[in-house]
C-alpha positions as MATLAB code, in Angstrom:
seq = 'XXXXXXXXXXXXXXXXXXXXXXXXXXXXXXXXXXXXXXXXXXXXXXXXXXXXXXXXXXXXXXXXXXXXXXXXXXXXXXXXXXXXXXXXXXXXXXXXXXXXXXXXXXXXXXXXXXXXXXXXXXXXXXXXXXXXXXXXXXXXXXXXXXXXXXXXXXXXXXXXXXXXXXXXXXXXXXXXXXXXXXXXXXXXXXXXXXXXXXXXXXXXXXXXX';
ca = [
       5.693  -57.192  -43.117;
       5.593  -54.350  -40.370;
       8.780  -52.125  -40.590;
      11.571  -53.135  -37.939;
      12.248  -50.730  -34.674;
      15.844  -49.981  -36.219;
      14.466  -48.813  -39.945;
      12.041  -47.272  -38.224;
      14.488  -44.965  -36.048;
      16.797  -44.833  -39.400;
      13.860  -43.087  -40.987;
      12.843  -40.719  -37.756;
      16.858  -39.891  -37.659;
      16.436  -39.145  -41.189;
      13.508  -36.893  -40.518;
      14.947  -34.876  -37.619;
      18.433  -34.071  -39.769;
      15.817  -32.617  -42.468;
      13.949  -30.853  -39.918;
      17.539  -29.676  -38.589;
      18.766  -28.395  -41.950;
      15.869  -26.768  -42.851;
      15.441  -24.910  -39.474;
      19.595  -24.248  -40.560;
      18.705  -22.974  -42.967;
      16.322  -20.708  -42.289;
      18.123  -19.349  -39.388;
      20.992  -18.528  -42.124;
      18.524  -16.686  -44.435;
      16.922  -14.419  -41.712;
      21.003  -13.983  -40.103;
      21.727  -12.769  -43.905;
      18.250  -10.714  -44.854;
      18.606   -8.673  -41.198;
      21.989   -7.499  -42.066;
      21.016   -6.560  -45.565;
      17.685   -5.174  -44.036;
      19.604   -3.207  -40.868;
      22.563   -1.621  -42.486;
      19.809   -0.405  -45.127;
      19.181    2.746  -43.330;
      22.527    3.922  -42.936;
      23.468    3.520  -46.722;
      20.301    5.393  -47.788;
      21.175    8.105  -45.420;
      25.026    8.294  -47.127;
      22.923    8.061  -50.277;
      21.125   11.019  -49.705;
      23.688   12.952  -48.169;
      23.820   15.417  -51.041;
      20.149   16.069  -50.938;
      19.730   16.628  -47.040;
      22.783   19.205  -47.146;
      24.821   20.052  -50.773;
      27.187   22.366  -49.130;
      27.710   19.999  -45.900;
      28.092   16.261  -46.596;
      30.936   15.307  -44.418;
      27.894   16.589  -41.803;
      25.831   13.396  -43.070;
      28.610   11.382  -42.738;
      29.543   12.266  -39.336;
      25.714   12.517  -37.821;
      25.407    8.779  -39.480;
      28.548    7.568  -37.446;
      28.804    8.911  -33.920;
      25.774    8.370  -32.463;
      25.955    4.643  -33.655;
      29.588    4.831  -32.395;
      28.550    5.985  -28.875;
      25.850    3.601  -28.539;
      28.130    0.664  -29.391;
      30.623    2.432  -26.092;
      27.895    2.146  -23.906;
      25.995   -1.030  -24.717;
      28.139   -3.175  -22.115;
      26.316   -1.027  -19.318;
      22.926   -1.558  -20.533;
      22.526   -4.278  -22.964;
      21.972   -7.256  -20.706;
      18.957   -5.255  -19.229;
      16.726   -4.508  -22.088;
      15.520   -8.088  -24.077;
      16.400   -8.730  -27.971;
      12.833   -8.413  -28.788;
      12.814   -5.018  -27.044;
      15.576   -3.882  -28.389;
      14.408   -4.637  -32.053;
      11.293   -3.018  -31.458;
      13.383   -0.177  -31.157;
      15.857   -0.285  -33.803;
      12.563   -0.706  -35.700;
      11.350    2.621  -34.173;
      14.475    4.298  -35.011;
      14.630    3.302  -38.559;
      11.016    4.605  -38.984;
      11.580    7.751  -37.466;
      14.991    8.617  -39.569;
      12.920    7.767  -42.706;
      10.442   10.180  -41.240;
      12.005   13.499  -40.357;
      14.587   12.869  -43.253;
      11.721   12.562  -45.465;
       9.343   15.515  -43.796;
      12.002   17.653  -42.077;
      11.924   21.101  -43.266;
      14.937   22.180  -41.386;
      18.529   20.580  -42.093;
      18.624   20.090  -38.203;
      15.686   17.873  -38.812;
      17.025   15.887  -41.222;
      20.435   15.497  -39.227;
      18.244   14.218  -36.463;
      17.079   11.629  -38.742;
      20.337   10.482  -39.890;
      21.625   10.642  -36.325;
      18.453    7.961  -35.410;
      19.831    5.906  -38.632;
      23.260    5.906  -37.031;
      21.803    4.758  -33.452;
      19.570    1.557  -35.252;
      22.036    0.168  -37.185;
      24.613    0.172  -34.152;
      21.782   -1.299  -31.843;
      20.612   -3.757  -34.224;
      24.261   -4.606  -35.459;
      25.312   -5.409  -31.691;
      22.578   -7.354  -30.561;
      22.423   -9.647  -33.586;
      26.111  -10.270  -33.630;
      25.123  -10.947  -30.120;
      22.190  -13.278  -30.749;
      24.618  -15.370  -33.354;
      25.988  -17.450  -30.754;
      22.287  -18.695  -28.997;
      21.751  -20.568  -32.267;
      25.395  -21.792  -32.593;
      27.135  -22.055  -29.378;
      28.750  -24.890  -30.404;
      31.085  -22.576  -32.993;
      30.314  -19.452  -31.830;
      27.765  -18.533  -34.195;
      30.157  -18.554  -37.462;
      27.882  -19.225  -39.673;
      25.525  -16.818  -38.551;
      28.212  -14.483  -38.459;
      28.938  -15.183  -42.438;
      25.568  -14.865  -43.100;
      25.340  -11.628  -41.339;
      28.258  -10.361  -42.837;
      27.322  -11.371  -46.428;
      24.218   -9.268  -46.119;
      25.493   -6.108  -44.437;
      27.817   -5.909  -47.486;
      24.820   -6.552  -50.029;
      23.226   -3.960  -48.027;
      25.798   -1.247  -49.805;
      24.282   -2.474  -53.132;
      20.894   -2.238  -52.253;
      20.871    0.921  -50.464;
      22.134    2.730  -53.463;
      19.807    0.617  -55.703;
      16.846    2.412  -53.624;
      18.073    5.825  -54.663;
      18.760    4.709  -58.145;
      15.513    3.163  -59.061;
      13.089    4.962  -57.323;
      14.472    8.961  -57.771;
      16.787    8.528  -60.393;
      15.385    6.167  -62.865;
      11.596    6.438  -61.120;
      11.758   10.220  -60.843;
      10.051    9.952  -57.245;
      10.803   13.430  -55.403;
      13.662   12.395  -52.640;
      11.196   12.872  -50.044;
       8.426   10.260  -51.334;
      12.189    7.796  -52.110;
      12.861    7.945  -48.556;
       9.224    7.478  -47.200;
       8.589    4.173  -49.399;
      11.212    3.208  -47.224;
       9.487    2.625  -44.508;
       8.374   -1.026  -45.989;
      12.239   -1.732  -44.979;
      11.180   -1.368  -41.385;
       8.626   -3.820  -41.491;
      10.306   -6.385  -43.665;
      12.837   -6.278  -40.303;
      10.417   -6.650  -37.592;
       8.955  -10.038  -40.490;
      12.069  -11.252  -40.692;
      13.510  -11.237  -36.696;
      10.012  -12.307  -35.308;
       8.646  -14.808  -37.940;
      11.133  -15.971  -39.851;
      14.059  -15.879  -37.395;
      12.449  -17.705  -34.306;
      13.667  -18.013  -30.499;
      17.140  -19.475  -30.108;
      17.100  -22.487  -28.248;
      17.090  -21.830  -24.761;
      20.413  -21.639  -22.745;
      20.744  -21.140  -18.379;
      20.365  -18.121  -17.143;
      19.819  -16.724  -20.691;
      18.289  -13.331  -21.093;
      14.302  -13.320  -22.016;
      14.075  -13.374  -25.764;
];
């Protein structure tokens, strides 16, 4: 005989908490690949530190922490002007750019510059995500996103070294050429925030997407 209303809702319920975890899920994975993805940069430029300047790598360190630092001190005064989608166009712009003059530069002032745009992406992208968490999880504040982010930033220590490894040390790619390949970083990031990651579900007076 024809299925009953109830075991008929039973199996839509059971559809929708599929549909739910998967989305979940999902969400989780993109949370965890963009902080692998965005912290990235910032390892690769401490991982190179010795080849943009032998005699001056405390100079790496600090042009691949202040600028990010300062950006963080000023995003209350700007951030709720400039959209998430905006903004990760341009932490996508900045990562390609530090690849770039690191890569090309033929001055060490170049190269700093390019660290310095490193420092400035991962800050951005690392404040508006952390940000973003709580649209898909306002419920708990975003934790899991959070734990997902946070997993993946600290992966992205691993794999940031692993780039260096593999490709100049064991690969014997020149550090420029290392440095350019990663470029494909950049647009694994703009994959993963705009296809995988999706719009958050839409809150009041929430700021466009």
């Amino acid at each position: 005989g024809a299925p009953s209303k109830g075991s008929v809702n039973a199996v839509g319920g059971e559809d929708d908490a599929a549909a739910a975890t998967t989305s979940s899920n999902t969400v989780l994975g993109a949370f965890w690949l963009m902080g692998l993805l965005n912290n990235s940069s910032f390892v690769i430029m401490i991982a190179s530190a010795k080849a943009i300047s032998a005699g001056g790598v405390g100079l790496v360190y600090l042009c691949d922490t202040f600028p990010g630092l300062a950006l963080k001190a000023s995003s209350p005064y700007w951030f709720d002007r400039v959209s998430y989608r905006t903004r990760m166009f341009a932490c996508a712009a900045l990562m390609a750019g530090s690849f770039v003059l690191v890569a090309l530069g033929h001055t060490m002032g170049i190269q700093l510059l390019g660290v310095a745009l490193a420092s400035a992406q991962c800050s951005m992208g690392e404040a508006s995500m952390l940000s973003l968490s709580t649209r898909y999880s306002p419920h708990d504040g975003g934790a899991a996103e959070l734990t997902a982010w946070s997993s993946g930033t600290g992966f992205a220590g691993i794999f940031g070294y692993a780039w260096i490894v593999v490709f100049h040390l064991w690969g014997g790619l020149s550090q420029s050429l290392t440095t350019l390949l990663a470029l494909v970083i950049t647009v694994a990031y703009l994959c993963v925030f705009f296809l995988m990651l999706g719009a958050p579900p839409p809150v009041d007076n929430a700021e466009e997407e």
